[in-house]
Structure formats: structure tokens, C-alpha cells
Coordinates of C-alpha atoms and ligand atoms in Angstrom, one line a residue:
M1 CA 80.9 -23.1 -127.4
K2 CA 82.0 -19.9 -129.1
K3 CA 80.7 -21.3 -132.5
I4 CA 77.4 -22.0 -130.8
V5 CA 76.7 -18.9 -129.4
L6 CA 77.9 -17.0 -132.7
V7 CA 75.2 -19.2 -134.7
F8 CA 72.6 -18.4 -132.2
V9 CA 73.1 -14.5 -132.7
T10 CA 73.0 -14.6 -136.4
A11 CA 70.3 -16.8 -136.5
L12 CA 68.2 -13.9 -134.8
L13 CA 69.2 -11.7 -137.8
I14 CA 67.3 -14.0 -140.3
T15 CA 63.8 -12.8 -141.8
N16 CA 61.7 -15.6 -142.8
C17 CA 61.2 -16.1 -146.3
G18 CA 58.2 -14.8 -147.5
T19 CA 55.9 -14.3 -144.2
S20 CA 56.5 -10.8 -144.0
S21 CA 54.1 -8.1 -145.4
K22 CA 56.0 -8.0 -148.8
S23 CA 52.8 -9.5 -150.4
N24 CA 51.7 -5.9 -150.7
T25 CA 54.3 -5.3 -153.3
S26 CA 54.0 -5.4 -157.0
S27 CA 53.2 -8.7 -158.2
V28 CA 55.2 -10.6 -160.6
H29 CA 51.7 -12.1 -161.9
T30 CA 50.8 -8.6 -163.4
N31 CA 48.6 -10.0 -166.1
E32 CA 46.2 -11.7 -163.9
A33 CA 42.9 -10.4 -162.8
R34 CA 43.1 -11.9 -159.5
I35 CA 46.5 -12.4 -157.9
V36 CA 46.7 -15.1 -155.6
D37 CA 49.1 -14.8 -152.6
P38 CA 51.6 -17.7 -152.2
T39 CA 52.9 -16.7 -148.9
I40 CA 50.2 -18.4 -147.0
Y41 CA 50.7 -21.6 -148.7
A42 CA 54.7 -21.0 -148.3
S43 CA 54.1 -20.7 -144.5
T44 CA 53.1 -24.4 -144.4
I45 CA 56.9 -25.1 -145.0
T46 CA 58.0 -25.1 -141.4
E47 CA 61.4 -26.0 -139.9
E48 CA 59.5 -28.0 -137.2
E49 CA 58.1 -30.2 -139.8
L50 CA 61.3 -30.3 -141.8
K51 CA 62.9 -31.5 -138.7
E52 CA 60.5 -34.0 -137.6
M53 CA 60.8 -35.6 -141.0
L54 CA 64.7 -35.6 -141.5
Y55 CA 65.3 -37.1 -138.0
K56 CA 63.1 -40.1 -139.3
Y57 CA 64.2 -40.3 -142.9
A58 CA 67.9 -39.8 -141.9
S59 CA 68.1 -42.2 -138.7
D60 CA 69.8 -45.2 -138.3
E61 CA 66.9 -47.2 -139.1
F62 CA 67.1 -46.4 -142.9
E63 CA 70.5 -48.0 -142.8
G64 CA 72.1 -44.9 -145.1
R65 CA 69.5 -45.7 -148.0
E66 CA 72.0 -47.4 -150.3
T67 CA 70.4 -48.0 -153.7
G68 CA 69.1 -51.5 -154.1
E69 CA 69.4 -52.3 -150.3
K70 CA 67.0 -52.8 -147.3
G71 CA 67.4 -49.1 -146.3
Q72 CA 66.7 -47.9 -149.6
K73 CA 63.5 -49.7 -149.6
M74 CA 62.4 -48.2 -146.4
A75 CA 63.0 -45.0 -147.6
V76 CA 60.8 -45.2 -150.8
E77 CA 58.0 -46.7 -148.6
Y78 CA 58.3 -43.7 -146.2
L79 CA 58.1 -41.3 -149.2
K80 CA 55.0 -43.0 -150.4
N81 CA 53.3 -42.9 -147.2
Q82 CA 53.8 -39.4 -147.1
Y83 CA 52.4 -38.8 -150.3
Q84 CA 49.4 -40.9 -149.2
I85 CA 48.9 -38.9 -146.2
L86 CA 48.8 -35.5 -148.1
E87 CA 46.7 -37.1 -150.6
I88 CA 49.0 -36.4 -153.8
P89 CA 48.4 -39.0 -156.2
S90 CA 51.0 -40.9 -158.5
P91 CA 51.1 -40.1 -162.2
L92 CA 51.5 -43.9 -162.8
G93 CA 47.9 -44.6 -161.2
D94 CA 46.4 -46.0 -157.8
D95 CA 49.0 -46.8 -155.4
D96 CA 51.9 -47.0 -157.7
Y97 CA 54.3 -44.5 -156.4
F98 CA 57.4 -46.5 -158.0
Q99 CA 58.8 -45.8 -161.3
E100 CA 61.2 -49.0 -161.4
V101 CA 64.7 -48.7 -162.1
P102 CA 66.5 -51.8 -163.7
L103 CA 70.0 -52.0 -162.6
E104 CA 73.0 -54.4 -163.0
K105 CA 75.9 -54.9 -160.2
Q106 CA 78.9 -55.5 -162.3
S107 CA 81.6 -57.8 -161.6
V108 CA 84.7 -58.8 -163.4
S109 CA 84.1 -61.6 -165.9
E110 CA 86.6 -64.2 -167.2
A111 CA 86.7 -65.8 -170.6
K112 CA 88.2 -69.0 -171.5
I113 CA 90.0 -68.6 -174.9
S114 CA 91.5 -71.0 -177.6
V115 CA 93.1 -70.2 -180.5
N116 CA 93.7 -73.1 -183.2
G117 CA 93.7 -75.5 -180.1
T118 CA 96.2 -73.4 -177.8
S119 CA 94.6 -72.0 -174.9
F120 CA 95.5 -68.7 -173.2
K121 CA 94.9 -67.2 -169.8
S122 CA 92.9 -64.8 -168.2
F123 CA 94.7 -61.7 -166.9
E124 CA 98.0 -62.7 -168.6
D125 CA 96.9 -62.9 -172.1
H126 CA 93.2 -61.4 -172.1
I127 CA 90.8 -59.6 -169.9
V128 CA 87.0 -59.0 -170.5
L129 CA 86.2 -55.3 -170.8
R130 CA 82.3 -56.1 -171.7
A131 CA 80.0 -59.1 -171.5
S132 CA 76.2 -58.7 -170.8
S133 CA 75.2 -62.4 -171.1
N134 CA 76.8 -65.6 -171.1
T135 CA 78.8 -66.0 -174.4
E136 CA 80.0 -69.3 -176.3
I137 CA 81.5 -68.8 -179.5
N138 CA 83.4 -71.4 -181.8
T139 CA 84.2 -69.3 -185.3
Q140 CA 86.4 -69.5 -188.1
D141 CA 85.0 -65.8 -189.3
I142 CA 87.4 -63.4 -187.6
V143 CA 87.6 -60.0 -189.7
F144 CA 90.9 -57.9 -188.9
V145 CA 89.9 -54.2 -188.9
G146 CA 93.5 -52.6 -188.7
Y147 CA 93.1 -49.9 -186.1
G148 CA 89.4 -50.3 -186.0
I149 CA 88.6 -46.6 -186.7
D150 CA 85.4 -45.4 -188.7
A151 CA 85.8 -41.7 -189.3
E152 CA 84.6 -39.5 -191.7
N153 CA 88.0 -39.5 -193.8
Y154 CA 89.3 -42.5 -192.8
S155 CA 87.7 -46.0 -192.1
D156 CA 88.8 -49.5 -191.6
Y157 CA 85.3 -51.0 -192.2
K158 CA 85.0 -49.8 -195.8
G159 CA 84.1 -52.3 -197.9
I160 CA 84.2 -55.2 -195.5
D161 CA 81.2 -56.9 -194.2
V162 CA 81.7 -57.6 -190.2
K163 CA 77.9 -58.0 -189.4
D164 CA 77.6 -60.7 -186.6
K165 CA 81.0 -61.5 -186.8
I166 CA 84.1 -61.0 -184.5
V167 CA 86.3 -58.0 -185.3
L168 CA 90.3 -57.8 -184.1
A169 CA 91.6 -54.4 -184.2
K170 CA 94.7 -53.1 -182.8
A171 CA 95.7 -49.9 -180.8
G172 CA 96.5 -46.3 -182.2
E173 CA 95.9 -44.9 -185.6
P174 CA 97.8 -44.5 -189.0
K175 CA 99.9 -41.3 -189.6
D176 CA 100.7 -39.9 -192.8
T177 CA 104.4 -39.1 -194.2
N178 CA 104.5 -35.8 -192.4
G179 CA 103.9 -37.8 -189.1
N180 CA 100.0 -36.2 -188.7
Y181 CA 97.3 -38.5 -187.6
I182 CA 95.3 -39.3 -191.0
T183 CA 91.9 -38.6 -189.4
T184 CA 92.8 -35.1 -188.5
G185 CA 95.9 -33.9 -190.3
S186 CA 97.4 -32.8 -187.0
S187 CA 99.7 -34.5 -184.4
E188 CA 97.3 -33.9 -181.6
D189 CA 95.9 -37.1 -179.9
T190 CA 92.5 -37.8 -181.0
K191 CA 89.8 -39.9 -179.6
W192 CA 90.9 -42.9 -181.5
T193 CA 94.6 -42.7 -180.0
N194 CA 93.6 -41.5 -176.6
G195 CA 93.6 -44.0 -173.8
R196 CA 90.3 -45.0 -172.4
Q197 CA 88.4 -42.7 -174.9
S198 CA 90.0 -44.9 -177.7
L199 CA 88.4 -48.0 -176.3
S200 CA 84.7 -46.2 -176.2
S201 CA 85.4 -44.9 -179.7
K202 CA 86.4 -48.1 -181.2
R203 CA 83.9 -50.2 -179.3
D204 CA 81.1 -47.8 -180.7
A205 CA 82.6 -48.3 -184.3
A206 CA 82.4 -52.1 -183.9
I207 CA 78.8 -51.6 -182.9
E208 CA 77.8 -49.5 -185.5
N209 CA 79.1 -51.5 -188.1
G210 CA 77.1 -54.6 -186.8
A211 CA 79.9 -56.6 -185.2
K212 CA 79.3 -59.3 -182.5
G213 CA 82.4 -58.6 -180.6
L214 CA 85.4 -57.0 -180.7
I215 CA 88.9 -58.3 -179.8
L216 CA 91.4 -55.2 -179.0
L217 CA 94.9 -55.5 -179.1
D218 CA 96.4 -52.6 -176.8
A219 CA 99.6 -53.9 -175.3
N220 CA 100.2 -50.7 -173.3
M221 CA 96.9 -50.4 -171.6
F222 CA 96.9 -54.4 -170.9
V223 CA 99.6 -54.0 -168.7
R224 CA 98.2 -51.4 -166.7
Y225 CA 94.4 -53.0 -166.8
A226 CA 95.1 -56.8 -166.5
P227 CA 96.5 -56.5 -162.6
Y228 CA 93.6 -54.3 -161.6
Y229 CA 91.2 -56.5 -163.3
Q230 CA 92.6 -59.7 -161.6
R231 CA 92.7 -58.0 -158.2
Q232 CA 88.8 -57.1 -158.6
A233 CA 88.0 -60.6 -159.6
E234 CA 90.0 -62.4 -156.9
S235 CA 88.7 -60.1 -154.1
G236 CA 85.2 -61.2 -155.1
V237 CA 84.2 -57.4 -154.6
S238 CA 81.0 -56.8 -156.9
G239 CA 81.7 -53.6 -158.8
R240 CA 79.6 -50.8 -159.8
L241 CA 76.2 -50.4 -160.3
S242 CA 75.1 -49.5 -163.8
L243 CA 71.5 -49.0 -165.5
K244 CA 70.8 -52.1 -167.1
S245 CA 70.3 -51.5 -171.0
N246 CA 67.6 -53.3 -172.8
E247 CA 69.8 -54.3 -175.6
A248 CA 72.5 -56.9 -175.4
E249 CA 75.8 -55.3 -175.0
M250 CA 78.5 -56.2 -177.6
M251 CA 81.1 -58.3 -176.1
M252 CA 84.7 -56.6 -175.7
L253 CA 88.2 -58.3 -174.8
M254 CA 91.4 -56.5 -174.6
V255 CA 94.4 -58.9 -175.6
N256 CA 98.2 -58.9 -175.5
D257 CA 100.8 -59.5 -178.4
N258 CA 101.0 -62.9 -177.6
L259 CA 97.2 -63.8 -178.2
A260 CA 96.9 -61.5 -181.0
K261 CA 99.8 -63.0 -182.9
A262 CA 98.0 -66.2 -182.4
L263 CA 94.8 -64.7 -184.1
H264 CA 96.9 -62.9 -186.8
P265 CA 100.6 -63.4 -187.0
S266 CA 101.4 -60.4 -188.8
I267 CA 99.0 -58.0 -186.9
L268 CA 101.8 -55.6 -186.0
E269 CA 102.8 -54.7 -189.3
D270 CA 99.5 -55.2 -191.3
E271 CA 96.9 -52.2 -191.4
K272 CA 94.8 -53.4 -194.4
P273 CA 91.6 -55.1 -193.2
K274 CA 91.1 -58.6 -194.1
E275 CA 89.2 -62.0 -193.2
L276 CA 91.0 -64.3 -191.0
K277 CA 90.8 -68.0 -191.2
T278 CA 91.9 -68.7 -187.5
N279 CA 89.8 -71.2 -185.2
L280 CA 88.6 -69.2 -182.0
S281 CA 86.7 -70.9 -179.2
L282 CA 85.7 -68.6 -176.5
A283 CA 83.4 -68.8 -173.4
I284 CA 82.6 -66.1 -171.0
E285 CA 80.5 -66.6 -168.0
N286 CA 78.7 -63.1 -167.1
K287 CA 78.7 -62.6 -163.3
S288 CA 76.5 -59.4 -163.3
E289 CA 73.8 -59.4 -160.8
E290 CA 70.4 -57.9 -161.4
I291 CA 69.3 -55.3 -158.9
T292 CA 65.8 -53.6 -158.8
S293 CA 65.8 -49.9 -157.3
E294 CA 62.8 -47.2 -157.5
N295 CA 62.3 -43.6 -158.2
V296 CA 59.2 -42.3 -156.4
V297 CA 57.0 -40.1 -158.2
A298 CA 54.1 -38.0 -157.2
F299 CA 52.0 -35.4 -159.2
I300 CA 49.6 -32.5 -158.9
K301 CA 47.9 -31.8 -162.3
G302 CA 47.8 -28.5 -163.6
S303 CA 44.5 -26.5 -163.8
T304 CA 44.7 -25.0 -167.2
K305 CA 48.1 -26.0 -168.7
P306 CA 48.2 -29.8 -167.4
D307 CA 50.5 -31.1 -170.4
E308 CA 53.1 -28.6 -169.4
I309 CA 55.3 -30.4 -166.6
L310 CA 57.5 -28.8 -164.1
V311 CA 59.7 -31.2 -162.1
I312 CA 60.9 -31.1 -158.7
S313 CA 63.8 -33.4 -158.1
A314 CA 66.1 -34.4 -155.2
H315 CA 67.7 -37.9 -154.8
L316 CA 66.5 -40.2 -152.2
D317 CA 69.5 -42.7 -151.9
H318 CA 72.8 -42.1 -150.0
E319 CA 76.1 -44.3 -149.5
G320 CA 74.5 -46.9 -146.9
V321 CA 76.7 -48.8 -144.3
K322 CA 80.4 -49.0 -144.5
N323 CA 82.5 -50.9 -141.9
G324 CA 79.6 -51.1 -139.4
E325 CA 78.9 -47.1 -139.6
V326 CA 75.8 -45.7 -141.0
Y327 CA 76.0 -42.8 -143.5
N328 CA 73.0 -41.0 -142.5
G329 CA 73.1 -38.2 -145.5
A330 CA 71.0 -35.9 -143.6
D331 CA 72.2 -33.2 -145.9
D332 CA 73.0 -35.3 -148.7
D333 CA 70.2 -35.5 -149.6
G334 CA 67.8 -35.9 -146.7
S335 CA 67.7 -32.2 -146.9
G336 CA 66.5 -31.9 -150.2
T337 CA 63.9 -35.2 -149.9
V338 CA 62.0 -33.7 -147.1
A339 CA 62.2 -30.1 -148.7
I340 CA 60.2 -31.4 -151.6
L341 CA 57.8 -33.0 -149.1
E342 CA 57.1 -29.9 -147.6
I343 CA 56.9 -28.0 -151.2
A344 CA 54.4 -30.7 -152.4
E345 CA 52.4 -30.0 -149.0
A346 CA 52.2 -26.2 -149.7
F347 CA 51.0 -26.9 -153.3
K348 CA 48.3 -29.2 -152.4
E349 CA 47.0 -26.7 -149.6
A350 CA 46.8 -24.0 -152.5
E351 CA 45.0 -26.8 -154.6
K352 CA 42.5 -27.4 -152.0
A353 CA 41.8 -23.6 -151.7
G354 CA 41.1 -23.7 -155.4
H355 CA 44.4 -22.3 -156.2
G356 CA 45.9 -25.3 -157.7
P357 CA 49.2 -24.6 -160.1
K358 CA 48.2 -24.1 -163.7
R359 CA 50.8 -26.3 -164.9
S360 CA 51.5 -29.8 -163.5
I361 CA 53.9 -30.6 -161.1
L362 CA 55.9 -33.7 -160.7
F363 CA 57.8 -34.3 -157.3
L364 CA 60.7 -36.8 -158.5
H365 CA 62.7 -38.8 -155.9
V366 CA 65.3 -40.4 -158.0
T367 CA 67.5 -43.2 -156.9
G368 CA 71.3 -44.4 -157.5
E369 CA 72.3 -40.6 -157.6
E370 CA 75.4 -41.4 -155.6
K371 CA 76.1 -44.4 -158.0
G372 CA 76.2 -42.0 -160.9
L373 CA 72.9 -40.1 -161.4
L374 CA 71.3 -43.4 -162.3
G375 CA 67.6 -42.9 -161.4
S376 CA 67.3 -39.7 -163.0
R377 CA 69.4 -41.1 -166.1
H378 CA 66.8 -43.8 -166.0
Y379 CA 63.9 -41.1 -166.0
T380 CA 65.5 -39.0 -168.8
D381 CA 66.8 -41.6 -171.2
N382 CA 64.7 -44.5 -170.8
D383 CA 61.4 -43.7 -169.1
P384 CA 60.3 -40.3 -169.3
I385 CA 56.8 -40.5 -167.8
F386 CA 56.0 -37.1 -169.2
P387 CA 57.2 -36.1 -172.7
L388 CA 60.7 -34.3 -172.2
E389 CA 59.5 -31.5 -174.9
N390 CA 56.8 -30.9 -172.4
T391 CA 58.9 -30.5 -169.4
V392 CA 59.5 -26.8 -168.7
A393 CA 62.2 -27.0 -165.9
D394 CA 63.9 -28.9 -163.3
L395 CA 64.5 -27.4 -160.0
N396 CA 66.7 -30.0 -158.3
I397 CA 67.7 -29.9 -154.6
D398 CA 71.0 -31.6 -153.3
M399 CA 72.1 -30.5 -149.9
I400 CA 70.4 -27.3 -148.5
G401 CA 70.5 -27.6 -144.7
R402 CA 74.1 -26.5 -143.8
T403 CA 76.5 -24.0 -144.4
D404 CA 80.0 -24.1 -146.2
P405 CA 82.9 -23.4 -144.1
K406 CA 84.8 -22.0 -146.6
R407 CA 82.4 -19.2 -147.4
K408 CA 83.9 -16.3 -145.9
E409 CA 82.1 -13.6 -146.9
G410 CA 78.2 -12.9 -146.8
D411 CA 75.9 -13.9 -144.3
R412 CA 74.7 -17.6 -143.6
N413 CA 71.4 -16.9 -145.1
Y414 CA 72.5 -17.7 -148.5
V415 CA 72.3 -20.3 -151.0
Y416 CA 74.5 -21.5 -154.1
L417 CA 72.7 -21.7 -157.5
I418 CA 73.9 -23.4 -160.2
G419 CA 72.9 -23.7 -164.0
S420 CA 70.1 -21.3 -163.8
D421 CA 71.1 -19.0 -166.6
K422 CA 72.8 -21.8 -168.7
L423 CA 70.0 -22.7 -170.8
S424 CA 67.3 -20.2 -170.2
T425 CA 67.7 -16.2 -169.0
D426 CA 64.2 -16.0 -169.0
L427 CA 64.3 -18.8 -165.8
H428 CA 67.3 -16.8 -164.3
N429 CA 65.4 -13.6 -164.3
I430 CA 62.4 -15.5 -162.7
S431 CA 64.6 -16.9 -159.8
E432 CA 66.2 -13.4 -159.2
E433 CA 62.9 -11.7 -159.1
V434 CA 61.1 -14.2 -157.0
N435 CA 63.9 -14.3 -154.5
K436 CA 64.0 -10.5 -154.0
K437 CA 60.2 -10.3 -153.6
Y438 CA 59.7 -13.1 -151.2
C439 CA 63.0 -14.2 -149.6
N440 CA 66.0 -12.2 -150.1
I441 CA 68.4 -14.9 -149.6
E442 CA 71.9 -14.4 -150.9
L443 CA 72.2 -15.9 -154.2
D444 CA 75.9 -17.2 -154.5
Y445 CA 76.7 -18.2 -158.2
K446 CA 80.3 -19.0 -157.3
F447 CA 80.0 -22.5 -158.6
N448 CA 77.9 -21.3 -161.5
D449 CA 81.4 -20.6 -163.7
D450 CA 81.7 -22.9 -166.6
N451 CA 85.3 -23.3 -165.4
D452 CA 84.7 -24.3 -162.1
P453 CA 87.0 -27.1 -161.3
N454 CA 84.4 -28.8 -159.0
R455 CA 82.3 -29.3 -162.0
F456 CA 78.9 -29.5 -159.8
Y457 CA 77.1 -28.5 -162.9
Y458 CA 77.4 -32.2 -164.0
R459 CA 77.3 -33.8 -160.6
S460 CA 73.6 -34.0 -159.4
D461 CA 70.6 -35.1 -161.1
H462 CA 69.7 -31.7 -162.9
Y463 CA 72.3 -32.7 -165.2
N464 CA 70.4 -35.4 -167.1
F465 CA 67.5 -32.6 -167.6
A466 CA 69.8 -30.0 -168.8
K467 CA 71.8 -32.1 -171.1
N468 CA 68.1 -32.5 -173.0
N469 CA 67.8 -28.5 -172.9
I470 CA 65.2 -28.7 -170.1
P471 CA 66.3 -25.5 -168.1
V472 CA 67.6 -26.6 -164.5
I473 CA 68.2 -24.9 -161.3
F474 CA 70.4 -26.7 -158.8
Y475 CA 70.0 -25.3 -155.2
F476 CA 73.1 -26.3 -153.3
N477 CA 74.8 -25.4 -149.9
G478 CA 78.3 -26.6 -150.9
T479 CA 80.4 -29.5 -149.0
H480 CA 81.6 -29.5 -145.7
D481 CA 83.6 -31.8 -143.2
D482 CA 80.6 -34.2 -143.0
Y483 CA 80.1 -34.5 -146.9
H484 CA 79.9 -38.0 -147.6
Q485 CA 80.9 -39.1 -144.1
P486 CA 78.8 -41.1 -141.2
S487 CA 78.9 -37.6 -139.5
D488 CA 76.4 -36.1 -142.0
T489 CA 73.4 -36.1 -139.3
P490 CA 70.1 -34.4 -139.0
D491 CA 71.5 -32.6 -135.7
K492 CA 73.7 -30.8 -137.5
I493 CA 71.2 -29.3 -139.8
E494 CA 70.6 -25.8 -139.8
Y495 CA 66.7 -26.0 -139.8
D496 CA 66.0 -22.3 -140.2
L497 CA 68.1 -22.2 -143.5
L498 CA 66.4 -25.3 -144.6
E499 CA 63.0 -23.7 -144.0
N500 CA 64.3 -20.7 -146.1
R501 CA 65.9 -22.6 -149.0
A502 CA 62.6 -24.8 -149.4
R503 CA 60.3 -21.8 -149.4
L504 CA 62.5 -20.3 -152.2
V505 CA 62.2 -23.2 -154.4
F506 CA 58.5 -23.5 -153.7
Y507 CA 58.0 -19.6 -154.6
T508 CA 60.0 -20.2 -157.9
A509 CA 58.0 -23.1 -158.7
W510 CA 55.0 -21.4 -157.8
E511 CA 55.9 -18.7 -160.5
I512 CA 57.1 -21.3 -163.2
A513 CA 53.9 -23.2 -162.6
N514 CA 51.6 -20.1 -162.6
R515 CA 53.0 -17.5 -165.1
E516 CA 51.6 -17.0 -168.8
N517 CA 54.5 -18.3 -170.4
K518 CA 57.0 -21.1 -169.7
P519 CA 60.7 -20.2 -169.5
I520 CA 62.2 -19.4 -172.8
V521 CA 65.2 -21.6 -173.9
D522 CA 67.4 -19.2 -175.5
K523 CA 70.7 -21.0 -175.1
A524 CA 69.9 -24.4 -176.2
T525 CA 73.0 -26.5 -177.0
E526 CA 72.9 -29.3 -179.6
Ligands
ZN601 ZN1 73.7 -35.7 -153.2

């Protein structure tokens, strides 16, 4: 009770973002002959409309919007329908608002292996780390490649042809007489020595040298991995979703000493690469299942710089239904989703009045965020609808409808900003200036620190743009007790705050889309 009263009282103190008389103050668009006042359009972003949409979008009917499932399909239909009502087209043309995102659900595959007529057992002697298609191999062409290292100053692949062959390698890396690793000259573990990382490093080396498959002896990791793989296989639970790649994946097995010695009896002592003459017969049944999901895209074409694109993004998916409970994801990320719909409406109203944005705006609702930022990665890595080099910024919204109970200082009218200054000082300044001019929300940079242990900068969809040196701002209210719980429901959203934050994103987008120059990238990374 006390809490409710407190919320009510403080709510009265909040000024609406940008509907005051502040529009008379000096404008950011000083170079322009005619200054268009965005506050009239911002005022179309209202808590009533946000609330109405969110009660629908985060209702039980949408079943928690799990990627690839029925509820997620309902979510994308809902979004498409909203854009049709708003008469905002898709950049893909006609009624096609969906960018297909091909995914696969990976399950543990099992291999049947025999060496010189002796058969070996799944989980006791070998596990399949990667297999993308059904594989049947009968070969005598196996190449032992020592430690399987291909580094600048040391390579196990030098002078040996492994093209389309199976390579056999062992864990670890060689040391010099002083006990230092040869690859680095230091005793510190390297990417070739270090657990999980050594697996991907050695796999990459085999792929780069054209091998058809890699069999890795790593007895230490095998005893840890094998029981886990066996439990996964026996439980029948299908595993993680991942983006389906267009290229066939290279097969990779991990084996124990027993099987490795059958392939190459002196493997533990030998380091020198050589061709083996061993009869290997190998069959793998791939149990991955293909799943299709969708990003939803809508587009307002720029009036004078149509080839420059501003992306406004939020993820459309959530956690689905678990143990009979719907994970509604009202804050995560229903709040960002409906905010974008309202922002899109505001830009459309401006366009109708002859004040469409100068740059183009892509409203991007991505799928598979909760499964590992899959939809945004598909967009940036596989199928950017607009060239990334013409993409001027990404404003990403993920959770802006609640308050962080751990925040002790400042008022409730705040938002955490992450990433705004990481690539572009210019973007950061624009964001600050716009907020001062129209909103006066407390912009809290607590989680923007590079050393912040939460690493939020890497944990939502903007990151896939940032890694391509596209400046980003991530808008976020922080986590709370209902984060990733079935209790993240629309009745707990603070709609006045959601309205204010959505307006802030709108004003920032307005400035980026209409200003003379796009934000300068002054801190690009490699
Ligand atoms: Zn989220």
C-alpha cells in the first residue's frame, strides 16, 4: 500500500517529455531556414496507446512469444497488422513485412565408428561436437597434424596437404626448452591451450586448411564433456537454437586415448605431422531440426538523404511457456516493441504533414534475441536489407517500462543509456542535447562502464550493429525481480515512464534523421 501511494505522489512530479513550451528555446537545427517543431508529433506517443497495445502484445494469448513457436508467429502478425494500419510500408515491398531468419535446433548427434574393424562406443570413446549433415565416411586417408596448430610462427599444417581429408590432432601445444609455449614464447596459456577456446581455434585451423573433419584427442576435456553429452542425448531434450549457416559445417569429434591410439598408436609421443594408413569407418546421423522465424521490418523513406538509414530496433520474442506458465515479457521486450510502434506512428504523422525525415528510418523488430541475439545477427551478418556502411546509427530499446529497485539515488524518471559514446562522441552529444531540450530525463550511465560486470553492452541486439562500427544507443531500465519470470506482466509497467522514454528515443531519432550531418564515428574499432 505504502509503495503504491509513494509511486502515485512521485508520478505527479513528472513533466511530460516535450509537450511543454520549451519548443521556443533555441533549436538544434540552427542551419535550417524553416524549423519544424517535433513536439506535436511526439505528443502522439501516449501512455494510453502504449498501454492498450502492450496489454494485447504481452497477453497470455501470445504464449510468451518464443522464437519459432506459435506465439511468436502471432506476434509478427500483430506487428505487420499495426504497420498496415499505420500505412507504413515494408522495405521488402508489398505485404512482405517478414525477413526470414533460418534457424536450427541442435540436438546431440551420435557417431558409429570403427577403426581397422574394431568398433568404438558413443560417450565412452567419442562424442560429436559438430555435424551439420548426415555423414558417412570410409577412408584410409587420415592425416595426423600434431597439435593441430596453425599460428604465425608455428604450424602443424606446413607442407602437408589435408584438403578434403580427416585430420587427427591432440590437445595442448609444444613448449621450448625453457618451458615456454613456442607460439608465444611465454608460459601463459594461449588460445591453443585454453579449454573451450582451444577447440574453436583448432577447428578454425582445420577449416582454413580445407580439412573435411577434425578428430581431436583431449582426454581431460573428454571426461568432462562425455557425461554431459550423454545426458543430453538420453533426455531427448533438443538443444540450443542457432542461426543456420549456408555452408556445410565441418565435422568435429572429440575422442579419448583408447580411440586415438587405435588411429595412431604413437599419438601421445609424436608431434610430427604425417599421413596415417588406418581404416576408419564413420557414420553420423544429424538430428538437428530446421526452424523458421521472422524479423519484422517497416520503413519510412528519407526525403533528401534516402540512402542513409537510421535503425530503431527492439526484440519481438521472449521466453515462451515453461512448466505451464506463460512468460509474458511485458517489459522484456514488449515495452520496446510498443514504443517503436508509437515512434513509427509519430514519424508517419510528420510525413503526412510534409515533414517526413530527411534520412530513411528502418523500424526493425528482431526475433531470437533471448536465444542469443540471433535475429539481429542474421540482419547484420547474413542479410542486411540496407548496406551497413550507409547505416548511420541503431537506437535499440530493450526494457523501458519499469524501474530498477536497486537504484537508490535520483528520481524514477530516469533511463540507463549504454553505448552512446563508445563509437561516436557526436552521437552521445546529440543524445544529451536532445534530452536537455525536450525531456530532461535523468540519463544514467552506470552500466556504460567498459568494466561493468553485467556486460549489458554485449547483451542486446545493438551489439551486432556496434561490432560493425555503427554507433548505437541502448535504452534500458535495468533488471528487477520480474526479469525473465512469468510475473513480467503488463499491469506492472509504469506507463508514464514508458511514454517519456519512448518520446526521448523519438526526439533523438528525429535529430539524427534530420540533421545536416550523420553522427561522426571517431572511435571506430578494428
Ligand atoms: Zn530483452
